[in-house]
């Protein structure tokens, strides 16, 4: 490709490679100007899904005319190859800067970060969620200005996703919990979370959640407590630490409700006026109301439904508490495993396409991805079996009662925040957990890979 001319552009050198193709440096023949040209991998041009996703990236970036976003200039086909032309930005990506410097000085980090928030807020106002905010996707130009790039997996609010149902896309170290657990139903608050992790990494030189496999990282994103960035860099001021922790709340309703609000807090912090970010009054009132309702429900349950001989039974109370917790943990672990099985099938399909067209480099990439998924499934099954064994040790009637409560709670969510399909899927996962618990309680053993796959893929 080097030295070839496509349209008015002469390819000079290769700038980088990604999941969908290669980015080249090109020079315009008559304008004497440099551009970045992204080509769709030949192995993927035969697949209409990848062609449409590539075109969608160009369309998304074309409407984002903002100084903190890399500009799209053209999209065309040449000899059955597809090309996406962008302005060429001379600089270094943020990932390499962090890799070289470690944690950045606060003033430098916040200067970069404010530009990132401004760019993301502009995209959100245009209805576009990036979904892959991370240091390598932010280039710092020679003037020090951050430029967001790679909208390859971005989506419009409410648009049809171009990934298979249940497939997660993005980088696990920067994914929001909802991007992992319900990837088809996320909004701009997911980018707020990823931006929070970005700021965490700029100020500490490390991400808050890491592990030996993608599964481990995703599980931490969903379940692990948020680590205070001051444990890795004690020089971070308390107020700034609180701002970061608010941005990476597990519950999206407790985060900043947009990058503009996030930016306001950063600016107020710099001006010395920021107050500790607390839950909004609305959230507080909802929480108090919920506590009151739950308290009343527990009282009525105790009076009218709880078997008399266990009225003051500490053992039973502890068993119920343990069963509820293990049911929730097991359901999350099962859901993540089921998504891994779906994703590995998608990758195998892509591997078959790459093999058909003789794209050896892409074949190797997909084989590596499959190996990673296999390791993720192995690690995930080990954790899942530990949870199921603990659940199987609890009295069966207690587990059944907690499953009933869990399924009822899902039905109530259908009216408030989840779609009918999402509720149906969570109910299905809950029943898988209960079925495996009974099996281990009755006959011992554990859930193997084949058995888990059957359970996940049976609808």
Short mmCIF file of C-alpha atoms in Angstrom, two decimals:
data_model
loop_
_atom_site.label_atom_id
_atom_site.label_comp_id
_atom_site.label_asym_id
_atom_site.label_seq_id
_atom_site.Cartn_x
_atom_site.Cartn_y
_atom_site.Cartn_z
CA UNK A 1 0.00 0.00 0.00
CA UNK A 2 2.94 2.37 0.70
CA UNK A 3 3.55 4.54 -2.37
CA UNK A 4 0.14 3.79 -3.87
CA UNK A 5 -2.17 6.64 -4.93
CA UNK A 6 -5.88 6.49 -4.15
CA UNK A 7 -7.89 9.38 -5.50
CA UNK A 8 -5.82 12.49 -4.82
CA UNK A 9 -3.95 10.91 -1.92
CA UNK A 10 -0.52 9.27 -2.03
CA UNK A 11 0.12 6.80 0.79
CA UNK A 12 3.37 7.71 2.55
CA UNK A 13 3.65 5.42 5.58
CA UNK A 14 1.74 3.34 8.10
CA UNK A 15 0.61 5.09 11.30
CA UNK A 16 -1.02 2.20 13.12
CA UNK A 17 -3.25 -0.86 13.03
CA UNK A 18 -6.60 -1.54 14.67
CA UNK A 19 -9.31 -4.17 14.84
CA UNK A 20 -10.92 -3.12 11.56
CA UNK A 21 -7.99 -1.99 9.45
CA UNK A 22 -4.83 0.06 9.03
CA UNK A 23 -4.30 3.83 9.34
CA UNK A 24 -1.89 5.41 6.89
CA UNK A 25 -0.26 8.81 6.54
CA UNK A 26 -1.09 10.28 3.13
CA UNK A 27 -0.25 13.45 1.21
CA UNK A 28 -2.73 15.27 -1.03
CA UNK A 29 -1.26 15.56 -4.54
CA UNK A 30 -2.36 19.14 -5.17
CA UNK A 31 -3.00 20.68 -1.74
CA UNK A 32 0.38 19.76 -0.27
CA UNK A 33 -1.38 18.73 2.94
CA UNK A 34 -1.17 15.58 5.07
CA UNK A 35 -4.14 13.40 5.98
CA UNK A 36 -4.72 10.20 7.95
CA UNK A 37 -6.40 7.49 5.87
CA UNK A 38 -8.05 4.51 7.53
CA UNK A 39 -8.63 1.48 5.30
CA UNK A 40 -11.05 -1.31 6.04
CA UNK A 41 -9.24 -4.64 6.16
CA UNK A 42 -9.75 -6.57 2.87
CA UNK A 43 -10.86 -9.57 4.93
CA UNK A 44 -13.80 -7.56 6.26
CA UNK A 45 -14.97 -5.81 3.09
CA UNK A 46 -17.01 -8.86 2.08
CA UNK A 47 -19.03 -8.69 5.29
CA UNK A 48 -21.81 -6.07 5.08
CA UNK A 49 -21.82 -5.71 8.89
CA UNK A 50 -18.23 -4.50 8.95
CA UNK A 51 -18.72 -2.27 5.91
CA UNK A 52 -21.71 -0.63 7.63
CA UNK A 53 -19.82 -0.20 10.91
CA UNK A 54 -16.89 1.38 9.05
CA UNK A 55 -19.27 3.74 7.25
CA UNK A 56 -21.01 4.51 10.55
CA UNK A 57 -17.67 5.52 12.09
CA UNK A 58 -17.11 7.99 9.25
CA UNK A 59 -20.65 9.38 9.54
CA UNK A 60 -20.40 9.76 13.32
CA UNK A 61 -17.10 11.57 13.13
CA UNK A 62 -18.25 13.75 10.22
CA UNK A 63 -20.94 15.45 12.33
CA UNK A 64 -18.53 16.15 15.18
CA UNK A 65 -16.94 19.44 14.18
CA UNK A 66 -15.20 20.32 17.43
CA UNK A 67 -11.64 21.41 18.30
CA UNK A 68 -11.21 18.44 20.67
CA UNK A 69 -12.31 15.81 18.14
CA UNK A 70 -10.31 14.60 15.12
CA UNK A 71 -12.19 15.76 12.03
CA UNK A 72 -13.46 13.47 9.26
CA UNK A 73 -13.02 14.80 5.73
CA UNK A 74 -14.02 12.06 3.28
CA UNK A 75 -15.21 8.49 2.78
CA UNK A 76 -14.93 6.61 -0.49
CA UNK A 77 -14.53 3.26 -2.23
CA UNK A 78 -11.65 2.56 -4.60
CA UNK A 79 -11.29 -0.76 -6.43
CA UNK A 80 -13.59 -2.51 -3.93
CA UNK A 81 -11.61 -1.13 -0.98
CA UNK A 82 -13.09 1.30 1.54
CA UNK A 83 -11.27 4.36 2.89
CA UNK A 84 -12.07 6.89 5.59
CA UNK A 85 -10.08 10.13 5.45
CA UNK A 86 -9.36 12.27 8.53
CA UNK A 87 -7.25 15.28 9.32
CA UNK A 88 -3.72 14.32 10.29
CA UNK A 89 -2.88 15.35 13.86
CA UNK A 90 0.81 15.49 14.69
CA UNK A 91 1.34 14.46 18.29
CA UNK A 92 1.38 11.50 20.68
CA UNK A 93 -1.44 9.43 22.07
CA UNK A 94 -2.20 9.81 25.77
CA UNK A 95 -1.53 6.13 26.45
CA UNK A 96 2.10 6.51 25.39
CA UNK A 97 2.46 9.70 27.43
CA UNK A 98 1.18 7.96 30.58
CA UNK A 99 3.38 4.95 29.80
CA UNK A 100 6.43 7.21 29.64
CA UNK A 101 5.69 9.62 32.50
CA UNK A 102 3.56 7.49 34.81
CA UNK A 103 1.17 9.78 36.67
CA UNK A 104 0.89 13.27 35.21
CA UNK A 105 1.18 16.49 37.21
CA UNK A 106 -2.27 17.64 38.31
CA UNK A 107 -2.20 20.85 36.26
CA UNK A 108 -1.24 19.00 33.07
CA UNK A 109 -3.76 16.20 33.67
CA UNK A 110 -6.67 18.57 34.30
CA UNK A 111 -5.78 20.74 31.30
CA UNK A 112 -5.96 17.67 29.04
CA UNK A 113 -9.01 16.26 30.78
CA UNK A 114 -11.11 19.42 30.44
CA UNK A 115 -10.63 19.28 26.67
CA UNK A 116 -11.66 15.60 26.63
CA UNK A 117 -14.85 16.41 28.58
CA UNK A 118 -15.67 19.27 26.21
CA UNK A 119 -15.28 16.99 23.19
CA UNK A 120 -17.37 14.20 24.75
CA UNK A 121 -20.08 16.65 25.80
CA UNK A 122 -20.27 17.94 22.21
CA UNK A 123 -20.62 14.37 20.91
CA UNK A 124 -23.32 13.59 23.49
CA UNK A 125 -25.26 16.70 22.48
CA UNK A 126 -25.15 15.35 18.91
CA UNK A 127 -26.59 12.08 20.22
CA UNK A 128 -23.36 10.05 19.94
CA UNK A 129 -21.88 7.83 22.68
CA UNK A 130 -18.19 7.01 22.14
CA UNK A 131 -18.17 3.71 24.13
CA UNK A 132 -14.37 3.36 24.01
CA UNK A 133 -12.92 6.33 25.90
CA UNK A 134 -9.33 5.40 26.82
CA UNK A 135 -5.83 6.96 26.61
CA UNK A 136 -4.83 5.43 23.21
CA UNK A 137 -7.95 7.02 21.66
CA UNK A 138 -6.87 10.51 22.69
CA UNK A 139 -4.01 12.18 20.85
CA UNK A 140 -2.28 15.22 22.30
CA UNK A 141 -1.25 17.54 19.47
CA UNK A 142 1.93 19.62 19.40
CA UNK A 143 0.15 22.53 21.12
CA UNK A 144 -0.94 20.28 24.01
CA UNK A 145 -4.59 20.10 22.94
CA UNK A 146 -6.34 16.73 23.36
CA UNK A 147 -8.15 15.32 20.32
CA UNK A 148 -10.57 12.41 20.64
CA UNK A 149 -10.41 9.84 17.86
CA UNK A 150 -11.60 6.34 16.94
CA UNK A 151 -15.39 6.46 16.92
CA UNK A 152 -15.41 2.95 15.43
CA UNK A 153 -17.80 1.51 18.03
CA UNK A 154 -19.69 4.72 18.82
CA UNK A 155 -23.49 4.65 18.55
CA UNK A 156 -26.28 7.15 18.16
CA UNK A 157 -28.78 7.29 21.04
CA UNK A 158 -31.64 4.94 20.21
CA UNK A 159 -30.04 3.62 17.00
CA UNK A 160 -29.66 -0.03 16.13
CA UNK A 161 -26.43 -1.52 17.48
CA UNK A 162 -24.26 -3.19 14.88
CA UNK A 163 -22.91 -5.78 17.31
CA UNK A 164 -24.61 -9.08 18.03
CA UNK A 165 -27.10 -9.15 20.87
CA UNK A 166 -25.31 -9.65 24.18
CA UNK A 167 -21.88 -8.84 22.77
CA UNK A 168 -19.85 -6.29 24.68
CA UNK A 169 -17.54 -3.92 22.85
CA UNK A 170 -14.89 -1.65 24.27
CA UNK A 171 -11.87 -2.06 26.54
CA UNK A 172 -12.63 -3.85 29.85
CA UNK A 173 -10.31 -1.57 31.87
CA UNK A 174 -12.47 1.44 30.93
CA UNK A 175 -15.95 -0.11 30.60
CA UNK A 176 -18.81 1.02 32.78
CA UNK A 177 -20.64 -1.72 34.73
CA UNK A 178 -23.74 -1.27 32.54
CA UNK A 179 -21.66 -1.60 29.36
CA UNK A 180 -20.69 -5.05 30.64
CA UNK A 181 -24.01 -6.22 32.06
CA UNK A 182 -26.45 -4.64 29.55
CA UNK A 183 -24.43 -3.41 26.55
CA UNK A 184 -27.51 -2.82 24.40
CA UNK A 185 -28.97 -0.32 26.87
CA UNK A 186 -26.39 2.33 27.76
CA UNK A 187 -26.38 6.11 27.53
CA UNK A 188 -23.89 8.99 27.83
CA UNK A 189 -23.33 8.21 31.53
CA UNK A 190 -21.26 5.22 30.38
CA UNK A 191 -18.78 7.66 28.80
CA UNK A 192 -18.79 9.65 32.07
CA UNK A 193 -17.62 6.50 33.88
CA UNK A 194 -14.89 5.82 31.31
CA UNK A 195 -13.76 9.44 31.55
CA UNK A 196 -13.55 9.05 35.33
CA UNK A 197 -11.23 6.08 34.91
CA UNK A 198 -9.20 8.09 32.41
CA UNK A 199 -8.68 10.87 34.98
CA UNK A 200 -7.88 8.26 37.65
CA UNK A 201 -5.17 6.82 35.40
CA UNK A 202 -3.69 10.20 34.47
CA UNK A 203 -3.29 11.09 38.16
CA UNK A 204 -2.09 7.68 39.43
CA UNK A 205 -0.39 6.11 36.42
CA UNK A 206 -2.63 3.04 36.79
CA UNK A 207 -6.22 1.92 36.24
CA UNK A 208 -8.49 1.24 39.25
CA UNK A 209 -9.32 -2.33 38.19
CA UNK A 210 -6.86 -4.83 36.71
CA UNK A 211 -6.47 -8.59 36.55
CA UNK A 212 -4.98 -11.55 34.72
CA UNK A 213 -7.93 -11.89 32.34
CA UNK A 214 -10.63 -9.73 30.79
CA UNK A 215 -13.20 -11.69 32.80
CA UNK A 216 -11.48 -10.73 36.05
CA UNK A 217 -11.39 -7.06 35.07
CA UNK A 218 -15.05 -7.03 34.02
CA UNK A 219 -16.09 -8.72 37.25
CA UNK A 220 -14.28 -6.03 39.24
CA UNK A 221 -15.89 -3.27 37.19
CA UNK A 222 -19.30 -4.68 38.11
CA UNK A 223 -18.73 -5.85 41.71
CA UNK A 224 -15.52 -4.52 43.30
CA UNK A 225 -15.59 -1.40 45.51
CA UNK A 226 -14.19 1.76 43.94
CA UNK A 227 -10.58 2.24 45.07
CA UNK A 228 -9.67 5.70 46.30
CA UNK A 229 -7.03 7.11 43.89
CA UNK A 230 -5.21 8.54 46.93
CA UNK A 231 -4.11 5.01 47.88
CA UNK A 232 -1.94 5.02 44.73
CA UNK A 233 -1.05 8.71 44.78
CA UNK A 234 -1.42 10.33 48.21
CA UNK A 235 -0.69 13.75 46.68
CA UNK A 236 -4.12 13.85 45.04
CA UNK A 237 -6.26 16.32 47.03
CA UNK A 238 -9.28 14.89 48.87
CA UNK A 239 -11.77 17.00 46.89
CA UNK A 240 -10.37 15.87 43.55
CA UNK A 241 -10.43 12.26 44.73
CA UNK A 242 -14.12 12.63 45.63
CA UNK A 243 -14.87 14.00 42.17
CA UNK A 244 -13.20 10.98 40.56
CA UNK A 245 -15.05 8.55 42.84
CA UNK A 246 -18.39 10.18 41.96
CA UNK A 247 -17.63 9.77 38.24
CA UNK A 248 -16.99 6.03 38.68
CA UNK A 249 -20.05 5.22 40.77
CA UNK A 250 -21.41 1.77 39.86
CA UNK A 251 -24.94 3.16 39.63
CA UNK A 252 -25.14 5.57 36.65
CA UNK A 253 -27.83 7.64 38.41
CA UNK A 254 -25.29 8.55 41.10
CA UNK A 255 -22.61 9.75 38.69
CA UNK A 256 -22.36 13.17 37.12
CA UNK A 257 -25.31 13.25 34.74
CA UNK A 258 -23.20 14.38 31.82
CA UNK A 259 -19.72 15.54 30.89
CA UNK A 260 -20.83 19.18 31.24
CA UNK A 261 -21.64 18.64 34.93
CA UNK A 262 -18.36 16.73 35.37
CA UNK A 263 -16.52 19.66 33.75
CA UNK A 264 -18.28 22.18 36.01
CA UNK A 265 -17.02 20.33 39.10
CA UNK A 266 -13.47 20.25 37.75
CA UNK A 267 -13.55 24.00 37.07
CA UNK A 268 -15.04 24.72 40.51
CA UNK A 269 -12.37 22.55 42.09
CA UNK A 270 -9.66 24.53 40.28
CA UNK A 271 -11.26 27.77 41.49
CA UNK A 272 -11.27 26.45 45.06
CA UNK A 273 -15.06 26.60 45.31
CA UNK A 274 -16.07 22.98 44.94
CA UNK A 275 -18.11 21.28 47.65
CA UNK A 276 -17.94 17.52 48.22
CA UNK A 277 -20.10 15.93 45.50
CA UNK A 278 -22.99 14.36 47.35
CA UNK A 279 -26.05 12.52 46.02
CA UNK A 280 -28.68 14.93 44.78
CA UNK A 281 -31.64 15.82 47.01
CA UNK A 282 -33.86 13.91 44.62
CA UNK A 283 -31.69 10.80 45.02
CA UNK A 284 -31.64 11.26 48.79
CA UNK A 285 -35.44 11.50 48.97
CA UNK A 286 -35.82 8.45 46.75
CA UNK A 287 -33.34 6.54 48.92
CA UNK A 288 -35.15 7.49 52.15
CA UNK A 289 -38.48 6.53 50.63
CA UNK A 290 -37.03 3.21 49.50
CA UNK A 291 -35.64 2.53 52.97
CA UNK A 292 -39.04 3.30 54.50
CA UNK A 293 -40.83 1.01 52.05
CA UNK A 294 -38.32 -1.80 52.55
CA UNK A 295 -38.58 -1.40 56.33
CA UNK A 296 -42.36 -1.58 56.21
CA UNK A 297 -42.21 -4.60 53.91
CA UNK A 298 -39.84 -6.44 56.25
CA UNK A 299 -42.10 -5.71 59.20
CA UNK A 300 -45.23 -6.99 57.42
CA UNK A 301 -43.36 -10.04 56.16
CA UNK A 302 -42.16 -10.81 59.69
CA UNK A 303 -45.63 -10.43 61.18
CA UNK A 304 -47.72 -12.28 58.61
CA UNK A 305 -45.54 -14.63 56.57
CA UNK A 306 -42.44 -15.71 58.43
CA UNK A 307 -42.83 -19.13 60.06
CA UNK A 308 -43.34 -18.59 63.83
CA UNK A 309 -40.58 -20.94 64.96
CA UNK A 310 -38.03 -18.73 63.17
CA UNK A 311 -39.29 -15.37 64.40
CA UNK A 312 -36.09 -14.65 66.28
CA UNK A 313 -33.87 -17.25 64.62
CA UNK A 314 -30.51 -15.65 63.94
CA UNK A 315 -29.43 -18.70 61.94
CA UNK A 316 -32.30 -18.33 59.48
CA UNK A 317 -31.76 -14.59 59.12
CA UNK A 318 -28.12 -15.17 58.29
CA UNK A 319 -29.02 -17.95 55.84
CA UNK A 320 -31.48 -15.69 54.03
CA UNK A 321 -28.95 -12.89 53.84
CA UNK A 322 -26.26 -15.24 52.50
CA UNK A 323 -28.66 -16.80 49.96
CA UNK A 324 -29.74 -13.38 48.65
CA UNK A 325 -26.14 -12.24 48.26
CA UNK A 326 -24.96 -15.47 46.62
CA UNK A 327 -27.95 -15.49 44.27
CA UNK A 328 -27.09 -11.96 43.10
CA UNK A 329 -23.36 -12.76 42.71
CA UNK A 330 -24.04 -16.06 40.95
CA UNK A 331 -26.46 -14.39 38.53
CA UNK A 332 -23.90 -11.74 37.60
CA UNK A 333 -21.19 -14.38 37.12
CA UNK A 334 -23.52 -16.52 35.00
CA UNK A 335 -24.55 -13.52 32.87
CA UNK A 336 -20.90 -12.64 32.16
CA UNK A 337 -20.13 -16.27 31.27
CA UNK A 338 -23.09 -16.44 28.90
CA UNK A 339 -21.91 -13.28 27.15
CA UNK A 340 -18.45 -14.84 26.78
CA UNK A 341 -19.98 -17.82 24.96
CA UNK A 342 -21.89 -15.51 22.61
CA UNK A 343 -18.77 -13.43 21.93
CA UNK A 344 -16.59 -16.46 21.22
CA UNK A 345 -19.10 -17.63 18.58
CA UNK A 346 -19.00 -14.20 16.91
CA UNK A 347 -15.19 -14.28 16.87
CA UNK A 348 -15.21 -17.81 15.38
CA UNK A 349 -17.47 -16.56 12.58
CA UNK A 350 -15.00 -13.72 11.93
CA UNK A 351 -12.12 -16.23 11.98
CA UNK A 352 -13.90 -18.29 9.34
CA UNK A 353 -14.35 -15.19 7.14
CA UNK A 354 -10.67 -14.27 7.53
CA UNK A 355 -9.63 -17.83 6.62
CA UNK A 356 -11.87 -17.84 3.55
CA UNK A 357 -10.26 -14.69 2.14
CA UNK A 358 -6.74 -15.70 3.19
CA UNK A 359 -6.13 -12.86 5.65
CA UNK A 360 -3.49 -14.60 7.78
CA UNK A 361 -2.72 -11.70 10.10
CA UNK A 362 -6.40 -11.26 10.93
CA UNK A 363 -6.76 -15.02 11.42
CA UNK A 364 -3.98 -14.94 14.03
CA UNK A 365 -5.62 -12.00 15.78
CA UNK A 366 -8.96 -13.83 16.03
CA UNK A 367 -7.23 -17.00 17.25
CA UNK A 368 -5.59 -14.97 20.03
CA UNK A 369 -8.96 -13.46 20.94
CA UNK A 370 -10.48 -16.95 21.14
CA UNK A 371 -7.65 -18.10 23.40
CA UNK A 372 -8.29 -15.11 25.67
CA UNK A 373 -12.01 -15.89 25.80
CA UNK A 374 -11.29 -19.53 26.66
CA UNK A 375 -9.12 -18.38 29.58
CA UNK A 376 -11.83 -15.91 30.65
CA UNK A 377 -14.40 -18.72 30.63
CA UNK A 378 -12.09 -21.00 32.63
CA UNK A 379 -11.52 -18.33 35.28
CA UNK A 380 -15.18 -17.37 35.30
CA UNK A 381 -16.35 -20.98 35.72
CA UNK A 382 -14.03 -21.44 38.68
CA UNK A 383 -15.53 -18.42 40.46
CA UNK A 384 -19.06 -19.43 39.47
CA UNK A 385 -18.62 -22.96 40.85
CA UNK A 386 -17.33 -21.55 44.15
CA UNK A 387 -20.46 -19.41 44.42
CA UNK A 388 -22.80 -22.29 43.49
CA UNK A 389 -21.16 -24.61 46.03
CA UNK A 390 -21.74 -22.06 48.79
CA UNK A 391 -25.34 -21.59 47.66
CA UNK A 392 -25.90 -25.38 47.56
CA UNK A 393 -24.82 -25.62 51.21
CA UNK A 394 -27.79 -23.47 52.31
CA UNK A 395 -31.15 -25.04 53.13
CA UNK A 396 -33.09 -25.62 49.90
CA UNK A 397 -36.29 -23.94 51.09
CA UNK A 398 -34.36 -20.77 51.96
CA UNK A 399 -32.71 -20.67 48.53
CA UNK A 400 -36.04 -21.24 46.79
CA UNK A 401 -37.65 -18.45 48.80
CA UNK A 402 -34.83 -16.05 47.92
CA UNK A 403 -35.08 -16.99 44.25
CA UNK A 404 -38.78 -16.13 44.41
CA UNK A 405 -38.00 -12.74 45.94
CA UNK A 406 -35.30 -12.12 43.35
CA UNK A 407 -37.62 -12.91 40.42
CA UNK A 408 -40.35 -10.70 41.88
CA UNK A 409 -37.89 -7.83 42.23
CA UNK A 410 -37.00 -8.21 38.55
CA UNK A 411 -40.65 -7.95 37.58
CA UNK A 412 -40.94 -4.67 39.48
CA UNK A 413 -37.88 -3.35 37.60
CA UNK A 414 -39.68 -3.98 34.31
CA UNK A 415 -42.12 -1.21 35.18
CA UNK A 416 -39.40 1.25 36.22
CA UNK A 417 -36.08 0.87 34.44
CA UNK A 418 -35.67 -2.35 32.44
CA UNK A 419 -37.25 -3.52 29.21
CA UNK A 420 -39.31 -6.71 29.08
CA UNK A 421 -36.50 -8.48 27.17
CA UNK A 422 -33.92 -7.48 29.79
CA UNK A 423 -36.13 -8.75 32.61
CA UNK A 424 -36.77 -12.01 30.74
CA UNK A 425 -33.02 -12.53 30.30
CA UNK A 426 -32.28 -11.87 33.97
CA UNK A 427 -35.06 -14.25 34.98
CA UNK A 428 -33.57 -16.91 32.68
CA UNK A 429 -30.12 -16.43 34.23
CA UNK A 430 -31.59 -16.63 37.75
CA UNK A 431 -33.20 -19.96 36.90
CA UNK A 432 -29.93 -21.27 35.48
CA UNK A 433 -28.26 -20.46 38.81
CA UNK A 434 -31.02 -22.22 40.75
CA UNK A 435 -30.87 -25.30 38.48
CA UNK A 436 -27.12 -25.61 38.93
CA UNK A 437 -27.47 -25.14 42.70
CA UNK A 438 -29.96 -28.03 42.93
CA UNK A 439 -27.75 -30.24 40.78
CA UNK A 440 -24.70 -29.71 42.99
CA UNK A 441 -26.75 -30.03 46.19
CA UNK A 442 -28.22 -33.36 44.99
CA UNK A 443 -25.25 -35.02 43.32
CA UNK A 444 -22.13 -32.95 44.02
CA UNK A 445 -19.57 -32.23 41.36
CA UNK A 446 -19.48 -28.92 39.55
CA UNK A 447 -20.67 -27.17 36.40
CA UNK A 448 -18.34 -27.90 33.48
CA UNK A 449 -17.77 -25.78 30.39
CA UNK A 450 -20.06 -27.86 28.16
CA UNK A 451 -22.86 -27.79 30.71
CA UNK A 452 -22.57 -24.03 31.18
CA UNK A 453 -22.58 -23.46 27.45
CA UNK A 454 -25.71 -25.59 27.02
CA UNK A 455 -27.45 -23.67 29.77
CA UNK A 456 -26.44 -20.32 28.30
CA UNK A 457 -27.33 -21.07 24.69
CA UNK A 458 -30.65 -22.80 25.39
CA UNK A 459 -33.51 -20.34 25.08
#
